[in-house]
């Protein structure tokens, strides 16, 4: 990430933003490689939009610098930055028609013959026949595409997207996600996308930075973040995690052995974000879809070497492709398990005694000094 | 009992109330309109009809007035008093332009920059209304009095040289000159300009300013291309609310002006109350109304605000 060969990287060095005594963004270092699709993911108020606005020039950082490629732009006003924004509410000019909205940036830079470019851009976002309409005569999805076209036509070094899909319904949002991804691949411009929707961030972005309380909690490729969360916030905010409080029995080798409520579990030392010490505490995490479920009568069918936990089914919900179970277990009162509906065992109903088992390789370890519930409420709020 | 439960019977039973309810619903707007319509009928339409008939009457106060369809009155009134008409339009127009120039920056400031002072500033804009129009105008007599501080300062700064070159003042006087009348009109109608301007500026989403800046518009261009066009409804209604009453005003010319600054309002007033020539006064009123209507229509057409609102 510190590679400086690419000329168009966005580099944030120690930028922070305070409003009075409130710190919206803590000093932050971030390099966004040229041509990447980068997502800033977090709940509302986590500082992601403020970070975006500092790149756009709409907000001046309290400390630190913003650089685009080789030039520092920290104190340049927005109209002098080679950066364009797709605003959350689109902010289309209501008194101008679609054509003039899209041509706005070109005209401001003194380009006289804009027709060809505007027509091409409207074609790219499939709005050719709407050129003469006013923004309020268009649907939400169409307005969103105008906002993208209006920004992209300027060939910015970086396109900033501030929750651009937030106002659209679910189906349209999925469609626009693919659309935006297609456009990004086509034009090759760096996209910085702010969103609170973890699924959106994971489907669209090459790199995701998860923000919480004005800090970047973790940064990486979506799969990397999902498989190896480094904090409880990331583990809970991206998808669902089962976190088990455990005591470390043995550490030092390639595997760590822990115990929780009588169950002995193993996990790879490489997947611990902290250095476990024998006798210390550790949060053991596993994703619901990595776990398997058998009735307690068939415990002996579970292969040796797998992590095993006993429990009782507290609730189950059938959702077609899978069944989601909530297991009341001594290690954790609410373990979630997703089981593919390949063969359904009729005995697996609420109240049934079950055994959960999973491959120790699929277990990750987190520092036990954190809030185990961090990031949980925000997921529900965002969904 | 079983029959009433059958669908066809139930249908016929429920239909009439539905119909009645919808009829009552349809009448609601008319009931709401009624008080306003009655008021306008009694205090606007009837006087208008009465005035229209007065304007085509002949006669005198002693012999009584009769409707003789004497349209000549209109022509005579227009030819005799056209200087006052022109003066009214000139003064009202100048005052409107001044109101716009003074009011726009103020409305802009209140809408976008005032922060927590916004409400206080708005109250201050309306504060003059707490005293009567007449008293405020009389106060200007003192403010602009000969040898008073305002006149002294304007004189020292050679402003009066410029205004007298423009024909708006004479010598070292401000009172009883066109300048005084225009100042009075500007002052008295300024809130009518500021409030609509403020309302339409305040409605503008500040994110549009950000979007314009993001799209390479410097602040001055943002104002020209985004803010001002979007405030046009306020500009139009503000200028109308200023120009229309100002062109018919007579208080400012009466109190702050002289016989050389008489506006059409003064003529109408004296025709009615001193000369007692009712037909001429009524005809003048209708001519003024027609002129203002024509000007306003042209103005609204040209400003093209229909598709802004």
PDB file of C-alpha atoms in Angstrom, chain A residues 16-302:
ATOM      1  CA  UNK A  16      -8.314  14.245  10.992  1.00  0.00           C
ATOM      2  CA  UNK A  17     -11.388  16.367  11.488  1.00  0.00           C
ATOM      3  CA  UNK A  18     -12.633  17.974  14.686  1.00  0.00           C
ATOM      4  CA  UNK A  19     -15.857  19.887  15.183  1.00  0.00           C
ATOM      5  CA  UNK A  20     -15.309  21.729  18.422  1.00  0.00           C
ATOM      6  CA  UNK A  21     -14.531  19.051  20.964  1.00  0.00           C
ATOM      7  CA  UNK A  22     -16.021  16.295  18.805  1.00  0.00           C
ATOM      8  CA  UNK A  23     -13.595  14.288  16.722  1.00  0.00           C
ATOM      9  CA  UNK A  24     -15.296  13.021  13.572  1.00  0.00           C
ATOM     10  CA  UNK A  25     -12.174  11.459  12.105  1.00  0.00           C
ATOM     11  CA  UNK A  26      -9.083  10.481  14.085  1.00  0.00           C
ATOM     12  CA  UNK A  27      -5.697  10.931  12.380  1.00  0.00           C
ATOM     13  CA  UNK A  28      -5.862   8.603   9.434  1.00  0.00           C
ATOM     14  CA  UNK A  29      -3.356   7.325   6.887  1.00  0.00           C
ATOM     15  CA  UNK A  30      -4.778   5.790   3.776  1.00  0.00           C
ATOM     16  CA  UNK A  31      -3.531   5.145   0.277  1.00  0.00           C
ATOM     17  CA  UNK A  32      -6.076   4.376  -2.408  1.00  0.00           C
ATOM     18  CA  UNK A  33      -4.352   2.907  -5.446  1.00  0.00           C
ATOM     19  CA  UNK A  34      -5.130   4.363  -8.855  1.00  0.00           C
ATOM     20  CA  UNK A  35      -7.884   2.557 -10.702  1.00  0.00           C
ATOM     21  CA  UNK A  36      -9.199   0.695  -7.701  1.00  0.00           C
ATOM     22  CA  UNK A  37     -12.732   0.471  -6.423  1.00  0.00           C
ATOM     23  CA  UNK A  38     -12.345   1.409  -2.795  1.00  0.00           C
ATOM     24  CA  UNK A  39     -15.137   1.318  -0.232  1.00  0.00           C
ATOM     25  CA  UNK A  40     -15.342   3.128   3.077  1.00  0.00           C
ATOM     26  CA  UNK A  41     -17.746   1.053   5.106  1.00  0.00           C
ATOM     27  CA  UNK A  42     -19.276   1.912   8.453  1.00  0.00           C
ATOM     28  CA  UNK A  43     -22.393   2.837  10.359  1.00  0.00           C
ATOM     29  CA  UNK A  44     -23.718   6.394  10.259  1.00  0.00           C
ATOM     30  CA  UNK A  45     -21.514   8.789  12.194  1.00  0.00           C
ATOM     31  CA  UNK A  46     -18.358   6.705  11.809  1.00  0.00           C
ATOM     32  CA  UNK A  47     -16.546   9.432   9.881  1.00  0.00           C
ATOM     33  CA  UNK A  48     -16.675   7.840   6.430  1.00  0.00           C
ATOM     34  CA  UNK A  49     -18.566  10.688   4.764  1.00  0.00           C
ATOM     35  CA  UNK A  50     -16.336  13.278   6.458  1.00  0.00           C
ATOM     36  CA  UNK A  51     -13.306  11.457   5.064  1.00  0.00           C
ATOM     37  CA  UNK A  52     -14.857  11.501   1.601  1.00  0.00           C
ATOM     38  CA  UNK A  53     -15.688  15.203   1.877  1.00  0.00           C
ATOM     39  CA  UNK A  54     -12.110  15.964   2.832  1.00  0.00           C
ATOM     40  CA  UNK A  55     -10.952  14.280  -0.386  1.00  0.00           C
ATOM     41  CA  UNK A  56     -13.543  16.295  -2.336  1.00  0.00           C
ATOM     42  CA  UNK A  57     -12.483  19.541  -0.677  1.00  0.00           C
ATOM     43  CA  UNK A  58     -15.902  20.176   0.818  1.00  0.00           C
ATOM     44  CA  UNK A  59     -14.426  19.846   4.287  1.00  0.00           C
ATOM     45  CA  UNK A  60     -11.020  21.089   5.331  1.00  0.00           C
ATOM     46  CA  UNK A  61      -9.052  18.616   7.468  1.00  0.00           C
ATOM     47  CA  UNK A  62      -8.067  19.793  10.950  1.00  0.00           C
ATOM     48  CA  UNK A  63      -4.680  18.114  10.526  1.00  0.00           C
ATOM     49  CA  UNK A  64      -2.857  16.190   7.837  1.00  0.00           C
ATOM     50  CA  UNK A  65      -2.679  16.323   4.074  1.00  0.00           C
ATOM     51  CA  UNK A  66      -4.585  15.028   1.065  1.00  0.00           C
ATOM     52  CA  UNK A  67      -2.606  14.243  -2.079  1.00  0.00           C
ATOM     53  CA  UNK A  68      -3.773  13.208  -5.518  1.00  0.00           C
ATOM     54  CA  UNK A  69      -0.921  11.626  -7.383  1.00  0.00           C
ATOM     55  CA  UNK A  70       2.059  13.940  -6.951  1.00  0.00           C
ATOM     56  CA  UNK A  71       0.164  17.094  -6.046  1.00  0.00           C
ATOM     57  CA  UNK A  72      -0.988  18.048  -2.609  1.00  0.00           C
ATOM     58  CA  UNK A  73      -4.532  19.380  -2.667  1.00  0.00           C
ATOM     59  CA  UNK A  74      -5.257  19.789   1.061  1.00  0.00           C
ATOM     60  CA  UNK A  75      -6.130  23.480   0.800  1.00  0.00           C
ATOM     61  CA  UNK A  76      -7.441  23.616  -2.749  1.00  0.00           C
ATOM     62  CA  UNK A  77     -11.126  24.559  -3.025  1.00  0.00           C
ATOM     63  CA  UNK A  78     -13.328  21.848  -4.570  1.00  0.00           C
ATOM     64  CA  UNK A  79     -13.618  23.632  -7.907  1.00  0.00           C
ATOM     65  CA  UNK A  80      -9.870  23.345  -8.406  1.00  0.00           C
ATOM     66  CA  UNK A  81      -9.634  19.621  -7.660  1.00  0.00           C
ATOM     67  CA  UNK A  82      -9.654  16.946 -10.364  1.00  0.00           C
ATOM     68  CA  UNK A  83     -12.196  15.056  -8.289  1.00  0.00           C
ATOM     69  CA  UNK A  84     -15.958  14.702  -8.730  1.00  0.00           C
ATOM     70  CA  UNK A  85     -18.634  13.540  -6.380  1.00  0.00           C
ATOM     71  CA  UNK A  86     -21.889  11.647  -6.720  1.00  0.00           C
ATOM     72  CA  UNK A  87     -23.909  13.029  -3.830  1.00  0.00           C
ATOM     73  CA  UNK A  88     -26.163  11.011  -1.585  1.00  0.00           C
ATOM     74  CA  UNK A  89     -29.235  13.004  -2.624  1.00  0.00           C
ATOM     75  CA  UNK A  90     -27.797  13.364  -6.167  1.00  0.00           C
ATOM     76  CA  UNK A  91     -27.993  17.196  -5.853  1.00  0.00           C
ATOM     77  CA  UNK A  92     -29.042  17.564  -9.493  1.00  0.00           C
ATOM     78  CA  UNK A  93     -29.711  21.153 -10.534  1.00  0.00           C
ATOM     79  CA  UNK A  94     -33.511  21.337 -10.583  1.00  0.00           C
ATOM     80  CA  UNK A  95     -33.643  24.313 -12.975  1.00  0.00           C
ATOM     81  CA  UNK A  96     -31.510  22.655 -15.648  1.00  0.00           C
ATOM     82  CA  UNK A  97     -32.497  19.768 -17.877  1.00  0.00           C
ATOM     83  CA  UNK A  98     -30.581  16.496 -17.891  1.00  0.00           C
ATOM     84  CA  UNK A  99     -28.414  17.576 -20.817  1.00  0.00           C
ATOM     85  CA  UNK A 100     -27.359  20.793 -19.066  1.00  0.00           C
ATOM     86  CA  UNK A 101     -26.841  19.000 -15.769  1.00  0.00           C
ATOM     87  CA  UNK A 102     -24.412  16.616 -17.444  1.00  0.00           C
ATOM     88  CA  UNK A 103     -22.738  19.427 -19.410  1.00  0.00           C
ATOM     89  CA  UNK A 104     -22.311  21.611 -16.303  1.00  0.00           C
ATOM     90  CA  UNK A 105     -18.753  20.573 -15.436  1.00  0.00           C
ATOM     91  CA  UNK A 106     -17.518  20.784 -19.029  1.00  0.00           C
ATOM     92  CA  UNK A 107     -18.996  24.242 -19.516  1.00  0.00           C
ATOM     93  CA  UNK A 108     -17.410  25.516 -16.302  1.00  0.00           C
ATOM     94  CA  UNK A 109     -14.031  24.471 -17.630  1.00  0.00           C
ATOM     95  CA  UNK A 110     -14.665  26.519 -20.756  1.00  0.00           C
ATOM     96  CA  UNK A 111     -15.217  23.636 -23.147  1.00  0.00           C
ATOM     97  CA  UNK A 112     -17.387  24.924 -25.980  1.00  0.00           C
ATOM     98  CA  UNK A 113     -18.426  21.872 -27.980  1.00  0.00           C
ATOM     99  CA  UNK A 114     -19.909  19.596 -25.389  1.00  0.00           C
ATOM    100  CA  UNK A 115     -22.606  17.892 -27.466  1.00  0.00           C
ATOM    101  CA  UNK A 116     -20.670  14.816 -28.507  1.00  0.00           C
ATOM    102  CA  UNK A 117     -19.367  14.151 -25.001  1.00  0.00           C
ATOM    103  CA  UNK A 118     -22.735  14.717 -23.334  1.00  0.00           C
ATOM    104  CA  UNK A 119     -24.516  12.470 -25.834  1.00  0.00           C
ATOM    105  CA  UNK A 120     -21.905   9.741 -25.366  1.00  0.00           C
ATOM    106  CA  UNK A 121     -22.135   9.990 -21.603  1.00  0.00           C
ATOM    107  CA  UNK A 122     -25.944   9.862 -21.629  1.00  0.00           C
ATOM    108  CA  UNK A 123     -25.624   6.821 -23.873  1.00  0.00           C
ATOM    109  CA  UNK A 124     -23.258   5.173 -21.376  1.00  0.00           C
ATOM    110  CA  UNK A 125     -25.836   5.512 -18.616  1.00  0.00           C
ATOM    111  CA  UNK A 126     -28.675   4.680 -21.048  1.00  0.00           C
ATOM    112  CA  UNK A 127     -30.523   7.976 -20.680  1.00  0.00           C
ATOM    113  CA  UNK A 128     -30.204   9.289 -24.235  1.00  0.00           C
ATOM    114  CA  UNK A 129     -33.914   9.915 -24.709  1.00  0.00           C
ATOM    115  CA  UNK A 130     -34.254  11.846 -21.450  1.00  0.00           C
ATOM    116  CA  UNK A 131     -31.826  14.659 -22.324  1.00  0.00           C
ATOM    117  CA  UNK A 132     -34.504  17.350 -22.416  1.00  0.00           C
ATOM    118  CA  UNK A 133     -36.298  16.312 -19.224  1.00  0.00           C
ATOM    119  CA  UNK A 134     -35.973  18.063 -15.884  1.00  0.00           C
ATOM    120  CA  UNK A 135     -34.563  16.038 -12.974  1.00  0.00           C
ATOM    121  CA  UNK A 136     -37.904  15.865 -11.140  1.00  0.00           C
ATOM    122  CA  UNK A 137     -39.441  14.109 -14.147  1.00  0.00           C
ATOM    123  CA  UNK A 138     -37.079  11.163 -13.687  1.00  0.00           C
ATOM    124  CA  UNK A 139     -37.272   8.185 -11.347  1.00  0.00           C
ATOM    125  CA  UNK A 140     -34.809   7.740  -8.492  1.00  0.00           C
ATOM    126  CA  UNK A 141     -32.710   5.253 -10.415  1.00  0.00           C
ATOM    127  CA  UNK A 142     -32.567   7.502 -13.469  1.00  0.00           C
ATOM    128  CA  UNK A 143     -31.598  10.523 -11.352  1.00  0.00           C
ATOM    129  CA  UNK A 144     -28.860   8.439  -9.816  1.00  0.00           C
ATOM    130  CA  UNK A 145     -27.469   7.643 -13.249  1.00  0.00           C
ATOM    131  CA  UNK A 146     -27.599  11.320 -14.211  1.00  0.00           C
ATOM    132  CA  UNK A 147     -25.578  12.101 -11.085  1.00  0.00           C
ATOM    133  CA  UNK A 148     -22.996   9.505 -12.108  1.00  0.00           C
ATOM    134  CA  UNK A 149     -22.901  10.808 -15.686  1.00  0.00           C
ATOM    135  CA  UNK A 150     -22.584  14.406 -14.523  1.00  0.00           C
ATOM    136  CA  UNK A 151     -19.521  13.492 -12.469  1.00  0.00           C
ATOM    137  CA  UNK A 152     -17.896  10.999 -14.851  1.00  0.00           C
ATOM    138  CA  UNK A 153     -18.033  13.236 -17.927  1.00  0.00           C
ATOM    139  CA  UNK A 154     -15.241  15.325 -16.414  1.00  0.00           C
ATOM    140  CA  UNK A 155     -12.872  12.345 -16.374  1.00  0.00           C
ATOM    141  CA  UNK A 156     -11.896  12.999 -12.774  1.00  0.00           C
ATOM    142  CA  UNK A 157      -8.817  11.346 -11.299  1.00  0.00           C
ATOM    143  CA  UNK A 158     -11.082  10.082  -8.574  1.00  0.00           C
ATOM    144  CA  UNK A 159     -14.837   9.627  -8.455  1.00  0.00           C
ATOM    145  CA  UNK A 160     -16.287   9.937  -4.977  1.00  0.00           C
ATOM    146  CA  UNK A 161     -19.613   8.260  -4.278  1.00  0.00           C
ATOM    147  CA  UNK A 162     -21.417   9.242  -1.098  1.00  0.00           C
ATOM    148  CA  UNK A 163     -23.993   6.506  -0.409  1.00  0.00           C
ATOM    149  CA  UNK A 164     -25.203   6.886  -3.980  1.00  0.00           C
ATOM    150  CA  UNK A 165     -27.586   3.946  -3.771  1.00  0.00           C
ATOM    151  CA  UNK A 166     -29.082   4.694  -0.363  1.00  0.00           C
ATOM    152  CA  UNK A 167     -32.338   6.113  -1.710  1.00  0.00           C
ATOM    153  CA  UNK A 168     -33.084   3.234  -4.074  1.00  0.00           C
ATOM    154  CA  UNK A 169     -35.150   0.154  -3.358  1.00  0.00           C
ATOM    155  CA  UNK A 170     -33.401  -3.158  -2.921  1.00  0.00           C
ATOM    156  CA  UNK A 171     -33.868  -4.522  -6.433  1.00  0.00           C
ATOM    157  CA  UNK A 172     -32.763  -1.327  -8.126  1.00  0.00           C
ATOM    158  CA  UNK A 173     -29.831  -1.102  -5.744  1.00  0.00           C
ATOM    159  CA  UNK A 174     -28.567  -4.538  -6.773  1.00  0.00           C
ATOM    160  CA  UNK A 175     -28.927  -3.562 -10.406  1.00  0.00           C
ATOM    161  CA  UNK A 176     -27.098  -0.251  -9.928  1.00  0.00           C
ATOM    162  CA  UNK A 177     -24.296  -1.975  -8.013  1.00  0.00           C
ATOM    163  CA  UNK A 178     -23.547  -4.096 -11.061  1.00  0.00           C
ATOM    164  CA  UNK A 179     -23.982  -1.063 -13.304  1.00  0.00           C
ATOM    165  CA  UNK A 180     -21.515   1.041 -11.314  1.00  0.00           C
ATOM    166  CA  UNK A 181     -19.051  -1.817 -11.224  1.00  0.00           C
ATOM    167  CA  UNK A 182     -19.364  -2.154 -15.009  1.00  0.00           C
ATOM    168  CA  UNK A 183     -18.816   1.578 -15.538  1.00  0.00           C
ATOM    169  CA  UNK A 184     -15.807   1.563 -13.224  1.00  0.00           C
ATOM    170  CA  UNK A 185     -14.204  -1.308 -15.134  1.00  0.00           C
ATOM    171  CA  UNK A 186     -14.983   0.456 -18.403  1.00  0.00           C
ATOM    172  CA  UNK A 187     -13.556   3.880 -17.535  1.00  0.00           C
ATOM    173  CA  UNK A 188     -10.802   2.714 -15.177  1.00  0.00           C
ATOM    174  CA  UNK A 189     -11.166   5.695 -12.837  1.00  0.00           C
ATOM    175  CA  UNK A 190     -10.503   5.323  -9.110  1.00  0.00           C
ATOM    176  CA  UNK A 191     -13.834   5.039  -7.302  1.00  0.00           C
ATOM    177  CA  UNK A 192     -14.117   5.812  -3.614  1.00  0.00           C
ATOM    178  CA  UNK A 193     -17.463   4.590  -2.410  1.00  0.00           C
ATOM    179  CA  UNK A 194     -18.958   5.410   0.974  1.00  0.00           C
ATOM    180  CA  UNK A 195     -21.636   3.033   2.223  1.00  0.00           C
ATOM    181  CA  UNK A 196     -23.153   1.551   5.347  1.00  0.00           C
ATOM    182  CA  UNK A 197     -24.284  -1.542   3.443  1.00  0.00           C
ATOM    183  CA  UNK A 198     -21.694  -4.270   3.993  1.00  0.00           C
ATOM    184  CA  UNK A 199     -23.056  -6.395   1.194  1.00  0.00           C
ATOM    185  CA  UNK A 200     -22.783  -3.470  -1.210  1.00  0.00           C
ATOM    186  CA  UNK A 201     -19.198  -2.810  -0.150  1.00  0.00           C
ATOM    187  CA  UNK A 202     -18.255  -6.459  -0.521  1.00  0.00           C
ATOM    188  CA  UNK A 203     -19.847  -6.984  -3.934  1.00  0.00           C
ATOM    189  CA  UNK A 204     -18.466  -3.816  -5.486  1.00  0.00           C
ATOM    190  CA  UNK A 205     -15.133  -2.943  -3.962  1.00  0.00           C
ATOM    191  CA  UNK A 206     -11.642  -4.377  -4.464  1.00  0.00           C
ATOM    192  CA  UNK A 207     -10.597  -2.989  -1.119  1.00  0.00           C
ATOM    193  CA  UNK A 208     -12.803  -2.170   1.841  1.00  0.00           C
ATOM    194  CA  UNK A 209     -11.874   0.002   4.795  1.00  0.00           C
ATOM    195  CA  UNK A 210     -14.175  -0.646   7.738  1.00  0.00           C
ATOM    196  CA  UNK A 211     -14.562   2.513   9.811  1.00  0.00           C
ATOM    197  CA  UNK A 212     -15.843   2.833  13.346  1.00  0.00           C
ATOM    198  CA  UNK A 213     -15.824   5.836  15.665  1.00  0.00           C
ATOM    199  CA  UNK A 214     -13.661   7.925  13.342  1.00  0.00           C
ATOM    200  CA  UNK A 215     -11.003   5.242  12.871  1.00  0.00           C
ATOM    201  CA  UNK A 216     -10.273   2.600  10.269  1.00  0.00           C
ATOM    202  CA  UNK A 217     -10.754  -0.692  12.070  1.00  0.00           C
ATOM    203  CA  UNK A 218      -9.456  -2.866   9.284  1.00  0.00           C
ATOM    204  CA  UNK A 219      -8.600  -2.597   5.636  1.00  0.00           C
ATOM    205  CA  UNK A 220      -8.388  -5.315   3.035  1.00  0.00           C
ATOM    206  CA  UNK A 221     -10.014  -7.278   0.265  1.00  0.00           C
ATOM    207  CA  UNK A 222     -13.639  -8.224   1.052  1.00  0.00           C
ATOM    208  CA  UNK A 223     -12.887 -11.962   1.429  1.00  0.00           C
ATOM    209  CA  UNK A 224      -9.892 -11.214   3.635  1.00  0.00           C
ATOM    210  CA  UNK A 225     -12.005  -8.999   5.911  1.00  0.00           C
ATOM    211  CA  UNK A 226     -14.743 -11.565   6.087  1.00  0.00           C
ATOM    212  CA  UNK A 227     -12.520 -14.556   6.767  1.00  0.00           C
ATOM    213  CA  UNK A 228     -10.008 -12.859   9.027  1.00  0.00           C
ATOM    214  CA  UNK A 229     -11.618 -10.054  10.977  1.00  0.00           C
ATOM    215  CA  UNK A 230      -9.151  -8.434  13.319  1.00  0.00           C
ATOM    216  CA  UNK A 231     -11.663  -6.857  15.710  1.00  0.00           C
ATOM    217  CA  UNK A 232     -15.043  -7.800  17.126  1.00  0.00           C
ATOM    218  CA  UNK A 233     -16.530  -4.797  15.316  1.00  0.00           C
ATOM    219  CA  UNK A 234     -15.443  -6.081  11.917  1.00  0.00           C
ATOM    220  CA  UNK A 235     -16.461  -9.639  12.827  1.00  0.00           C
ATOM    221  CA  UNK A 236     -19.971  -8.523  13.734  1.00  0.00           C
ATOM    222  CA  UNK A 237     -20.439  -5.712  11.205  1.00  0.00           C
ATOM    223  CA  UNK A 238     -19.446  -7.783   8.176  1.00  0.00           C
ATOM    224  CA  UNK A 239     -21.918 -10.641   8.212  1.00  0.00           C
ATOM    225  CA  UNK A 240     -22.544 -12.535  11.417  1.00  0.00           C
ATOM    226  CA  UNK A 241     -19.975 -14.088  13.710  1.00  0.00           C
ATOM    227  CA  UNK A 242     -20.324 -16.447  16.610  1.00  0.00           C
ATOM    228  CA  UNK A 243     -17.939 -15.209  19.261  1.00  0.00           C
ATOM    229  CA  UNK A 244     -17.119 -17.548  22.142  1.00  0.00           C
ATOM    230  CA  UNK A 245     -15.281 -16.394  25.241  1.00  0.00           C
ATOM    231  CA  UNK A 246     -12.595 -18.946  25.985  1.00  0.00           C
ATOM    232  CA  UNK A 247      -9.568 -19.548  28.159  1.00  0.00           C
ATOM    233  CA  UNK A 248      -6.271 -20.391  26.485  1.00  0.00           C
ATOM    234  CA  UNK A 249      -4.979 -23.823  27.537  1.00  0.00           C
ATOM    235  CA  UNK A 250      -2.014 -24.071  25.270  1.00  0.00           C
ATOM    236  CA  UNK A 251      -0.339 -21.624  22.901  1.00  0.00           C
ATOM    237  CA  UNK A 252       3.012 -21.410  21.188  1.00  0.00           C
ATOM    238  CA  UNK A 253       2.676 -24.059  18.495  1.00  0.00           C
ATOM    239  CA  UNK A 254       0.965 -23.655  15.131  1.00  0.00           C
ATOM    240  CA  UNK A 255      -2.331 -24.395  16.860  1.00  0.00           C
ATOM    241  CA  UNK A 256      -3.863 -22.775  19.897  1.00  0.00           C
ATOM    242  CA  UNK A 257      -6.005 -24.866  22.241  1.00  0.00           C
ATOM    243  CA  UNK A 258      -8.673 -23.145  24.272  1.00  0.00           C
ATOM    244  CA  UNK A 259     -11.472 -24.245  26.549  1.00  0.00           C
ATOM    245  CA  UNK A 260     -14.900 -22.792  27.059  1.00  0.00           C
ATOM    246  CA  UNK A 261     -17.566 -24.239  29.357  1.00  0.00           C
ATOM    247  CA  UNK A 262     -15.948 -27.675  29.225  1.00  0.00           C
ATOM    248  CA  UNK A 263     -15.546 -27.791  25.471  1.00  0.00           C
ATOM    249  CA  UNK A 264     -12.015 -27.919  24.101  1.00  0.00           C
ATOM    250  CA  UNK A 265     -11.517 -26.066  20.839  1.00  0.00           C
ATOM    251  CA  UNK A 266      -8.546 -25.619  18.536  1.00  0.00           C
ATOM    252  CA  UNK A 267      -7.685 -22.862  16.106  1.00  0.00           C
ATOM    253  CA  UNK A 268      -4.653 -21.927  13.979  1.00  0.00           C
ATOM    254  CA  UNK A 269      -2.303 -19.496  15.720  1.00  0.00           C
ATOM    255  CA  UNK A 270      -1.929 -17.666  12.387  1.00  0.00           C
ATOM    256  CA  UNK A 271      -5.580 -16.689  12.516  1.00  0.00           C
ATOM    257  CA  UNK A 272      -5.336 -14.928  15.857  1.00  0.00           C
ATOM    258  CA  UNK A 273      -5.208 -11.171  15.660  1.00  0.00           C
ATOM    259  CA  UNK A 274      -3.575 -11.129  19.083  1.00  0.00           C
ATOM    260  CA  UNK A 275      -0.822 -13.266  20.621  1.00  0.00           C
ATOM    261  CA  UNK A 276      -2.586 -15.769  22.872  1.00  0.00           C
ATOM    262  CA  UNK A 277      -0.883 -16.711  26.135  1.00  0.00           C
ATOM    263  CA  UNK A 278      -1.630 -19.873  28.096  1.00  0.00           C
ATOM    264  CA  UNK A 279      -3.968 -18.978  30.945  1.00  0.00           C
ATOM    265  CA  UNK A 280      -5.148 -15.826  29.199  1.00  0.00           C
ATOM    266  CA  UNK A 281      -8.494 -15.100  27.575  1.00  0.00           C
ATOM    267  CA  UNK A 282      -9.321 -15.242  23.898  1.00  0.00           C
ATOM    268  CA  UNK A 283     -12.460 -14.608  21.826  1.00  0.00           C
ATOM    269  CA  UNK A 284     -12.943 -17.509  19.462  1.00  0.00           C
ATOM    270  CA  UNK A 285     -14.951 -16.740  16.358  1.00  0.00           C
ATOM    271  CA  UNK A 286     -16.570 -18.847  13.678  1.00  0.00           C
ATOM    272  CA  UNK A 287     -18.966 -17.880  10.871  1.00  0.00           C
ATOM    273  CA  UNK A 288     -22.437 -19.500  10.968  1.00  0.00           C
ATOM    274  CA  UNK A 289     -22.130 -21.107   7.541  1.00  0.00           C
ATOM    275  CA  UNK A 290     -18.898 -22.898   8.468  1.00  0.00           C
ATOM    276  CA  UNK A 291     -20.644 -24.927  11.166  1.00  0.00           C
ATOM    277  CA  UNK A 292     -22.455 -28.223  10.766  1.00  0.00           C
ATOM    278  CA  UNK A 293     -25.223 -29.567  12.906  1.00  0.00           C
ATOM    279  CA  UNK A 294     -26.077 -33.137  13.884  1.00  0.00           C
ATOM    280  CA  UNK A 295     -28.542 -34.542  16.334  1.00  0.00           C
ATOM    281  CA  UNK A 296     -26.963 -35.472  19.679  1.00  0.00           C
ATOM    282  CA  UNK A 297     -27.708 -39.179  19.029  1.00  0.00           C
ATOM    283  CA  UNK A 298     -25.288 -39.119  16.111  1.00  0.00           C
ATOM    284  CA  UNK A 299     -22.410 -37.447  17.894  1.00  0.00           C
ATOM    285  CA  UNK A 300     -20.151 -40.392  17.078  1.00  0.00           C
ATOM    286  CA  UNK A 301     -20.484 -39.707  13.331  1.00  0.00           C
ATOM    287  CA  UNK A 302     -18.540 -36.465  13.730  1.00  0.00           C
TER     288      UNK A 302
END
